[in-house]
JSON list of C-alpha atoms in Angstrom, two decimals:
[
{"chain": "F", "resi": 1, "resn": "UNK", "atom": "CA", "xyz": [-18.54, -60.87, -59.11]},
{"chain": "F", "resi": 2, "resn": "UNK", "atom": "CA", "xyz": [-18.98, -57.27, -60.48]},
{"chain": "F", "resi": 3, "resn": "UNK", "atom": "CA", "xyz": [-16.50, -56.38, -63.24]},
{"chain": "F", "resi": 4, "resn": "UNK", "atom": "CA", "xyz": [-15.08, -53.04, -63.92]},
{"chain": "F", "resi": 5, "resn": "UNK", "atom": "CA", "xyz": [-13.49, -52.23, -67.30]},
{"chain": "F", "resi": 6, "resn": "UNK", "atom": "CA", "xyz": [-13.00, -49.05, -69.32]},
{"chain": "F", "resi": 7, "resn": "UNK", "atom": "CA", "xyz": [-13.44, -51.03, -72.60]},
{"chain": "F", "resi": 8, "resn": "UNK", "atom": "CA", "xyz": [-15.61, -54.12, -71.89]},
{"chain": "F", "resi": 9, "resn": "UNK", "atom": "CA", "xyz": [-15.47, -57.01, -73.97]},
{"chain": "F", "resi": 10, "resn": "UNK", "atom": "CA", "xyz": [-18.32, -58.70, -72.52]},
{"chain": "F", "resi": 11, "resn": "UNK", "atom": "CA", "xyz": [-21.66, -57.83, -71.21]},
{"chain": "F", "resi": 12, "resn": "UNK", "atom": "CA", "xyz": [-20.89, -59.24, -67.84]},
{"chain": "F", "resi": 13, "resn": "UNK", "atom": "CA", "xyz": [-19.09, -55.97, -66.97]},
{"chain": "F", "resi": 14, "resn": "UNK", "atom": "CA", "xyz": [-21.20, -54.01, -64.50]},
{"chain": "F", "resi": 15, "resn": "UNK", "atom": "CA", "xyz": [-19.20, -50.94, -64.26]},
{"chain": "F", "resi": 16, "resn": "UNK", "atom": "CA", "xyz": [-17.84, -49.12, -67.38]},
{"chain": "F", "resi": 17, "resn": "UNK", "atom": "CA", "xyz": [-15.20, -46.99, -65.63]},
{"chain": "F", "resi": 18, "resn": "UNK", "atom": "CA", "xyz": [-11.48, -46.39, -65.28]},
{"chain": "F", "resi": 19, "resn": "UNK", "atom": "CA", "xyz": [-9.70, -47.94, -62.15]},
{"chain": "F", "resi": 20, "resn": "UNK", "atom": "CA", "xyz": [-8.43, -44.16, -61.48]},
{"chain": "F", "resi": 21, "resn": "UNK", "atom": "CA", "xyz": [-12.03, -42.89, -61.35]},
{"chain": "F", "resi": 22, "resn": "UNK", "atom": "CA", "xyz": [-14.56, -45.51, -60.22]},
{"chain": "F", "resi": 23, "resn": "UNK", "atom": "CA", "xyz": [-17.25, -42.92, -59.87]},
{"chain": "F", "resi": 24, "resn": "UNK", "atom": "CA", "xyz": [-20.22, -45.28, -60.51]},
{"chain": "F", "resi": 25, "resn": "UNK", "atom": "CA", "xyz": [-19.11, -47.53, -57.55]},
{"chain": "F", "resi": 26, "resn": "UNK", "atom": "CA", "xyz": [-20.17, -46.52, -54.08]},
{"chain": "F", "resi": 27, "resn": "UNK", "atom": "CA", "xyz": [-18.10, -46.05, -51.18]},
{"chain": "F", "resi": 28, "resn": "UNK", "atom": "CA", "xyz": [-17.40, -49.01, -48.73]},
{"chain": "F", "resi": 29, "resn": "UNK", "atom": "CA", "xyz": [-19.33, -51.35, -51.38]},
{"chain": "F", "resi": 30, "resn": "UNK", "atom": "CA", "xyz": [-17.18, -54.44, -51.46]},
{"chain": "F", "resi": 31, "resn": "UNK", "atom": "CA", "xyz": [-15.83, -57.12, -49.16]},
{"chain": "F", "resi": 32, "resn": "UNK", "atom": "CA", "xyz": [-13.01, -57.66, -51.60]},
{"chain": "F", "resi": 33, "resn": "UNK", "atom": "CA", "xyz": [-11.33, -56.37, -54.73]},
{"chain": "F", "resi": 34, "resn": "UNK", "atom": "CA", "xyz": [-9.33, -58.52, -57.29]},
{"chain": "F", "resi": 35, "resn": "UNK", "atom": "CA", "xyz": [-6.84, -56.44, -59.30]},
{"chain": "F", "resi": 36, "resn": "UNK", "atom": "CA", "xyz": [-4.61, -58.59, -61.43]},
{"chain": "F", "resi": 37, "resn": "UNK", "atom": "CA", "xyz": [-1.94, -57.22, -63.70]},
{"chain": "F", "resi": 38, "resn": "UNK", "atom": "CA", "xyz": [-3.78, -53.91, -64.07]},
{"chain": "F", "resi": 39, "resn": "UNK", "atom": "CA", "xyz": [-1.79, -51.19, -62.30]},
{"chain": "F", "resi": 40, "resn": "UNK", "atom": "CA", "xyz": [1.03, -51.36, -64.72]},
{"chain": "F", "resi": 41, "resn": "UNK", "atom": "CA", "xyz": [-1.45, -50.06, -67.35]},
{"chain": "F", "resi": 42, "resn": "UNK", "atom": "CA", "xyz": [-2.84, -47.17, -65.31]},
{"chain": "F", "resi": 43, "resn": "UNK", "atom": "CA", "xyz": [-1.11, -43.64, -65.62]},
{"chain": "F", "resi": 44, "resn": "UNK", "atom": "CA", "xyz": [-1.88, -42.78, -62.02]},
{"chain": "F", "resi": 45, "resn": "UNK", "atom": "CA", "xyz": [-1.61, -46.02, -59.92]},
{"chain": "F", "resi": 46, "resn": "UNK", "atom": "CA", "xyz": [-1.78, -44.04, -56.65]},
{"chain": "F", "resi": 47, "resn": "UNK", "atom": "CA", "xyz": [-5.14, -42.51, -57.65]},
{"chain": "F", "resi": 48, "resn": "UNK", "atom": "CA", "xyz": [-6.30, -46.00, -58.69]},
{"chain": "F", "resi": 49, "resn": "UNK", "atom": "CA", "xyz": [-5.24, -47.53, -55.22]},
{"chain": "F", "resi": 50, "resn": "UNK", "atom": "CA", "xyz": [-7.10, -44.63, -53.56]},
{"chain": "F", "resi": 51, "resn": "UNK", "atom": "CA", "xyz": [-10.26, -45.64, -55.41]},
{"chain": "F", "resi": 52, "resn": "UNK", "atom": "CA", "xyz": [-9.69, -49.31, -54.45]},
{"chain": "F", "resi": 53, "resn": "UNK", "atom": "CA", "xyz": [-9.40, -48.04, -50.81]},
{"chain": "F", "resi": 54, "resn": "UNK", "atom": "CA", "xyz": [-12.69, -46.14, -51.11]},
{"chain": "F", "resi": 55, "resn": "UNK", "atom": "CA", "xyz": [-14.87, -48.97, -52.53]},
{"chain": "F", "resi": 56, "resn": "UNK", "atom": "CA", "xyz": [-13.54, -51.47, -50.04]},
{"chain": "F", "resi": 57, "resn": "UNK", "atom": "CA", "xyz": [-15.57, -52.03, -46.79]},
{"chain": "F", "resi": 58, "resn": "UNK", "atom": "CA", "xyz": [-13.68, -51.63, -43.63]},
{"chain": "F", "resi": 59, "resn": "UNK", "atom": "CA", "xyz": [-12.04, -54.84, -42.92]},
{"chain": "F", "resi": 60, "resn": "UNK", "atom": "CA", "xyz": [-12.31, -55.75, -46.74]},
{"chain": "F", "resi": 61, "resn": "UNK", "atom": "CA", "xyz": [-9.41, -57.46, -48.70]},
{"chain": "F", "resi": 62, "resn": "UNK", "atom": "CA", "xyz": [-7.54, -56.71, -51.87]},
{"chain": "F", "resi": 63, "resn": "UNK", "atom": "CA", "xyz": [-5.64, -59.20, -53.78]},
{"chain": "F", "resi": 64, "resn": "UNK", "atom": "CA", "xyz": [-3.42, -57.66, -56.17]},
{"chain": "F", "resi": 65, "resn": "UNK", "atom": "CA", "xyz": [-0.74, -58.72, -58.61]},
{"chain": "F", "resi": 66, "resn": "UNK", "atom": "CA", "xyz": [1.71, -56.56, -60.50]},
{"chain": "F", "resi": 67, "resn": "UNK", "atom": "CA", "xyz": [4.72, -57.32, -62.73]},
{"chain": "F", "resi": 68, "resn": "UNK", "atom": "CA", "xyz": [8.38, -56.47, -62.07]},
{"chain": "F", "resi": 69, "resn": "UNK", "atom": "CA", "xyz": [10.22, -58.09, -64.92]},
{"chain": "F", "resi": 70, "resn": "UNK", "atom": "CA", "xyz": [8.16, -58.20, -68.05]},
{"chain": "F", "resi": 71, "resn": "UNK", "atom": "CA", "xyz": [8.37, -57.42, -71.79]},
{"chain": "F", "resi": 72, "resn": "UNK", "atom": "CA", "xyz": [6.38, -54.25, -72.94]},
{"chain": "F", "resi": 73, "resn": "UNK", "atom": "CA", "xyz": [2.79, -55.14, -73.80]},
{"chain": "F", "resi": 74, "resn": "UNK", "atom": "CA", "xyz": [-0.50, -53.54, -74.44]},
{"chain": "F", "resi": 75, "resn": "UNK", "atom": "CA", "xyz": [1.30, -50.65, -75.93]},
{"chain": "F", "resi": 76, "resn": "UNK", "atom": "CA", "xyz": [1.11, -47.61, -75.52]},
{"chain": "F", "resi": 77, "resn": "UNK", "atom": "CA", "xyz": [-0.57, -48.22, -72.25]},
{"chain": "F", "resi": 78, "resn": "UNK", "atom": "CA", "xyz": [2.26, -49.98, -70.45]},
{"chain": "F", "resi": 79, "resn": "UNK", "atom": "CA", "xyz": [3.72, -47.48, -67.80]},
{"chain": "F", "resi": 80, "resn": "UNK", "atom": "CA", "xyz": [5.07, -49.10, -64.73]},
{"chain": "F", "resi": 81, "resn": "UNK", "atom": "CA", "xyz": [6.96, -52.11, -63.16]},
{"chain": "F", "resi": 82, "resn": "UNK", "atom": "CA", "xyz": [6.90, -52.64, -59.43]},
{"chain": "F", "resi": 83, "resn": "UNK", "atom": "CA", "xyz": [9.25, -53.48, -56.51]},
{"chain": "F", "resi": 84, "resn": "UNK", "atom": "CA", "xyz": [8.06, -54.54, -53.02]},
{"chain": "F", "resi": 85, "resn": "UNK", "atom": "CA", "xyz": [8.85, -51.12, -51.77]},
{"chain": "F", "resi": 86, "resn": "UNK", "atom": "CA", "xyz": [6.85, -49.39, -54.41]},
{"chain": "F", "resi": 87, "resn": "UNK", "atom": "CA", "xyz": [3.91, -51.68, -53.70]},
{"chain": "F", "resi": 88, "resn": "UNK", "atom": "CA", "xyz": [4.03, -50.83, -50.03]},
{"chain": "F", "resi": 89, "resn": "UNK", "atom": "CA", "xyz": [3.83, -47.23, -50.94]},
{"chain": "F", "resi": 90, "resn": "UNK", "atom": "CA", "xyz": [0.75, -47.74, -53.21]},
{"chain": "F", "resi": 91, "resn": "UNK", "atom": "CA", "xyz": [-0.96, -49.91, -50.56]},
{"chain": "F", "resi": 92, "resn": "UNK", "atom": "CA", "xyz": [-0.36, -47.09, -47.91]},
{"chain": "F", "resi": 93, "resn": "UNK", "atom": "CA", "xyz": [-1.68, -44.34, -50.32]},
{"chain": "F", "resi": 94, "resn": "UNK", "atom": "CA", "xyz": [-4.86, -46.26, -50.61]},
{"chain": "F", "resi": 95, "resn": "UNK", "atom": "CA", "xyz": [-5.33, -46.55, -46.87]},
{"chain": "F", "resi": 96, "resn": "UNK", "atom": "CA", "xyz": [-4.76, -50.15, -46.70]},
{"chain": "F", "resi": 97, "resn": "UNK", "atom": "CA", "xyz": [-2.37, -52.38, -44.82]},
{"chain": "F", "resi": 98, "resn": "UNK", "atom": "CA", "xyz": [-0.14, -55.07, -46.32]},
{"chain": "F", "resi": 99, "resn": "UNK", "atom": "CA", "xyz": [-0.78, -58.61, -45.05]},
{"chain": "F", "resi": 100, "resn": "UNK", "atom": "CA", "xyz": [1.32, -60.31, -47.41]},
{"chain": "F", "resi": 101, "resn": "UNK", "atom": "CA", "xyz": [3.57, -59.79, -50.45]},
{"chain": "F", "resi": 102, "resn": "UNK", "atom": "CA", "xyz": [4.88, -62.78, -52.38]},
{"chain": "F", "resi": 103, "resn": "UNK", "atom": "CA", "xyz": [7.49, -63.01, -55.20]},
{"chain": "F", "resi": 104, "resn": "UNK", "atom": "CA", "xyz": [6.39, -64.72, -58.37]},
{"chain": "F", "resi": 105, "resn": "UNK", "atom": "CA", "xyz": [9.17, -66.26, -60.54]},
{"chain": "F", "resi": 106, "resn": "UNK", "atom": "CA", "xyz": [12.60, -64.82, -61.12]},
{"chain": "F", "resi": 107, "resn": "UNK", "atom": "CA", "xyz": [15.17, -64.00, -63.87]},
{"chain": "F", "resi": 108, "resn": "UNK", "atom": "CA", "xyz": [15.38, -67.64, -64.91]},
{"chain": "F", "resi": 109, "resn": "UNK", "atom": "CA", "xyz": [11.52, -67.72, -65.50]},
{"chain": "F", "resi": 110, "resn": "UNK", "atom": "CA", "xyz": [11.65, -64.48, -67.25]},
{"chain": "F", "resi": 111, "resn": "UNK", "atom": "CA", "xyz": [14.41, -65.75, -69.71]},
{"chain": "F", "resi": 112, "resn": "UNK", "atom": "CA", "xyz": [12.49, -69.08, -70.02]},
{"chain": "F", "resi": 113, "resn": "UNK", "atom": "CA", "xyz": [9.38, -67.10, -71.02]},
{"chain": "F", "resi": 114, "resn": "UNK", "atom": "CA", "xyz": [10.93, -65.17, -73.80]},
{"chain": "F", "resi": 115, "resn": "UNK", "atom": "CA", "xyz": [12.38, -68.43, -75.31]},
{"chain": "F", "resi": 116, "resn": "UNK", "atom": "CA", "xyz": [9.00, -70.11, -74.77]},
{"chain": "F", "resi": 117, "resn": "UNK", "atom": "CA", "xyz": [7.26, -67.25, -76.64]},
{"chain": "F", "resi": 118, "resn": "UNK", "atom": "CA", "xyz": [9.63, -67.50, -79.74]},
{"chain": "F", "resi": 119, "resn": "UNK", "atom": "CA", "xyz": [9.58, -71.36, -79.87]},
{"chain": "F", "resi": 120, "resn": "UNK", "atom": "CA", "xyz": [5.83, -71.57, -79.40]},
{"chain": "F", "resi": 121, "resn": "UNK", "atom": "CA", "xyz": [5.14, -68.85, -81.60]},
{"chain": "F", "resi": 122, "resn": "UNK", "atom": "CA", "xyz": [6.97, -70.60, -84.45]},
{"chain": "F", "resi": 123, "resn": "UNK", "atom": "CA", "xyz": [4.89, -73.69, -84.34]},
{"chain": "F", "resi": 124, "resn": "UNK", "atom": "CA", "xyz": [1.50, -72.42, -82.89]},
{"chain": "F", "resi": 125, "resn": "UNK", "atom": "CA", "xyz": [-0.23, -72.75, -86.34]},
{"chain": "F", "resi": 126, "resn": "UNK", "atom": "CA", "xyz": [0.58, -76.43, -86.55]},
{"chain": "F", "resi": 127, "resn": "UNK", "atom": "CA", "xyz": [-1.79, -78.35, -84.25]},
{"chain": "F", "resi": 128, "resn": "UNK", "atom": "CA", "xyz": [0.14, -81.50, -83.72]},
{"chain": "F", "resi": 129, "resn": "UNK", "atom": "CA", "xyz": [3.43, -79.89, -83.25]},
{"chain": "F", "resi": 130, "resn": "UNK", "atom": "CA", "xyz": [2.00, -77.11, -81.20]},
{"chain": "F", "resi": 131, "resn": "UNK", "atom": "CA", "xyz": [0.74, -79.85, -78.66]},
{"chain": "F", "resi": 132, "resn": "UNK", "atom": "CA", "xyz": [4.16, -81.68, -78.60]},
{"chain": "F", "resi": 133, "resn": "UNK", "atom": "CA", "xyz": [6.06, -78.26, -78.38]},
{"chain": "F", "resi": 134, "resn": "UNK", "atom": "CA", "xyz": [3.67, -77.08, -75.46]},
{"chain": "F", "resi": 135, "resn": "UNK", "atom": "CA", "xyz": [4.41, -80.18, -73.45]},
{"chain": "F", "resi": 136, "resn": "UNK", "atom": "CA", "xyz": [8.22, -80.10, -74.20]},
{"chain": "F", "resi": 137, "resn": "UNK", "atom": "CA", "xyz": [8.35, -76.36, -73.28]},
{"chain": "F", "resi": 138, "resn": "UNK", "atom": "CA", "xyz": [6.82, -77.21, -69.85]},
{"chain": "F", "resi": 139, "resn": "UNK", "atom": "CA", "xyz": [9.34, -79.92, -69.05]},
{"chain": "F", "resi": 140, "resn": "UNK", "atom": "CA", "xyz": [12.46, -78.38, -70.76]},
{"chain": "F", "resi": 141, "resn": "UNK", "atom": "CA", "xyz": [12.06, -74.70, -70.18]},
{"chain": "F", "resi": 142, "resn": "UNK", "atom": "CA", "xyz": [9.40, -73.73, -67.54]},
{"chain": "F", "resi": 143, "resn": "UNK", "atom": "CA", "xyz": [9.89, -76.27, -64.83]},
{"chain": "F", "resi": 144, "resn": "UNK", "atom": "CA", "xyz": [13.88, -76.09, -64.88]},
{"chain": "F", "resi": 145, "resn": "UNK", "atom": "CA", "xyz": [13.49, -72.22, -64.76]},
{"chain": "F", "resi": 146, "resn": "UNK", "atom": "CA", "xyz": [11.16, -72.21, -61.79]},
{"chain": "F", "resi": 147, "resn": "UNK", "atom": "CA", "xyz": [13.34, -74.60, -59.82]},
{"chain": "F", "resi": 148, "resn": "UNK", "atom": "CA", "xyz": [16.65, -72.63, -60.74]},
{"chain": "F", "resi": 149, "resn": "UNK", "atom": "CA", "xyz": [14.74, -69.41, -59.55]},
{"chain": "F", "resi": 150, "resn": "UNK", "atom": "CA", "xyz": [14.16, -71.11, -56.13]},
{"chain": "F", "resi": 151, "resn": "UNK", "atom": "CA", "xyz": [17.88, -71.84, -55.87]},
{"chain": "F", "resi": 152, "resn": "UNK", "atom": "CA", "xyz": [19.44, -68.72, -57.46]},
{"chain": "F", "resi": 153, "resn": "UNK", "atom": "CA", "xyz": [17.25, -65.90, -56.44]},
{"chain": "F", "resi": 154, "resn": "UNK", "atom": "CA", "xyz": [16.08, -66.63, -52.90]},
{"chain": "F", "resi": 155, "resn": "UNK", "atom": "CA", "xyz": [15.76, -62.94, -52.19]},
{"chain": "F", "resi": 156, "resn": "UNK", "atom": "CA", "xyz": [13.57, -62.30, -55.09]},
{"chain": "F", "resi": 157, "resn": "UNK", "atom": "CA", "xyz": [15.71, -59.48, -56.60]},
{"chain": "F", "resi": 158, "resn": "UNK", "atom": "CA", "xyz": [14.74, -60.63, -60.07]},
{"chain": "F", "resi": 159, "resn": "UNK", "atom": "CA", "xyz": [11.08, -61.15, -59.50]},
{"chain": "F", "resi": 160, "resn": "UNK", "atom": "CA", "xyz": [8.74, -61.64, -62.54]},
{"chain": "F", "resi": 161, "resn": "UNK", "atom": "CA", "xyz": [6.08, -59.97, -60.35]},
{"chain": "F", "resi": 162, "resn": "UNK", "atom": "CA", "xyz": [4.40, -59.78, -56.88]},
{"chain": "F", "resi": 163, "resn": "UNK", "atom": "CA", "xyz": [1.16, -61.02, -55.54]},
{"chain": "F", "resi": 164, "resn": "UNK", "atom": "CA", "xyz": [-0.27, -59.07, -52.55]},
{"chain": "F", "resi": 165, "resn": "UNK", "atom": "CA", "xyz": [-2.91, -59.45, -49.93]},
{"chain": "F", "resi": 166, "resn": "UNK", "atom": "CA", "xyz": [-3.86, -56.16, -48.28]},
{"chain": "F", "resi": 167, "resn": "UNK", "atom": "CA", "xyz": [-6.62, -55.11, -46.06]},
{"chain": "F", "resi": 168, "resn": "UNK", "atom": "CA", "xyz": [-8.61, -51.95, -45.32]},
{"chain": "F", "resi": 169, "resn": "UNK", "atom": "CA", "xyz": [-8.35, -51.21, -41.58]},
{"chain": "F", "resi": 170, "resn": "UNK", "atom": "CA", "xyz": [-11.53, -51.38, -39.44]},
{"chain": "F", "resi": 171, "resn": "UNK", "atom": "CA", "xyz": [-12.29, -48.14, -37.87]},
{"chain": "F", "resi": 172, "resn": "UNK", "atom": "CA", "xyz": [-11.77, -47.68, -34.03]},
{"chain": "F", "resi": 173, "resn": "UNK", "atom": "CA", "xyz": [-14.87, -48.94, -32.37]},
{"chain": "F", "resi": 174, "resn": "UNK", "atom": "CA", "xyz": [-15.74, -51.09, -35.32]},
{"chain": "F", "resi": 175, "resn": "UNK", "atom": "CA", "xyz": [-15.63, -54.90, -35.68]}
]
């Protein structure tokens, strides 16, 4: 595992660079790239996707996750939310092909998350109460919301986010 981060918080990060300009990373260097909840924080996600396509070997895979419904965070560097159609455009722009795009969560999960944040935030400093609240939160908010999303939003119109598998095509005459 080789990490890339513009502001590393660990000495395990190999590349200190921006996803939009991964200049220290050679072309066709990796069999796989894992990019989780990053692209909403990148001013030019098309440029970042081009860089991901550049560093992937032909036949290499990308596992990507992006938000759709989400509160603002990591301000002022929170720029985008993604639909499946937007993701398809990003994948194409990077010279990749979509293998699969799965919806994560839905409106009920989003609303539940907001309630959870408030409830747990109020008791987080009290160790015993925190543990009890955390377990009650799972059973009374998280699991019911997840189940309701499966019933009420089967088309994924209110997705919390998407998880994507994509692949860099193998050139003609390749393997």
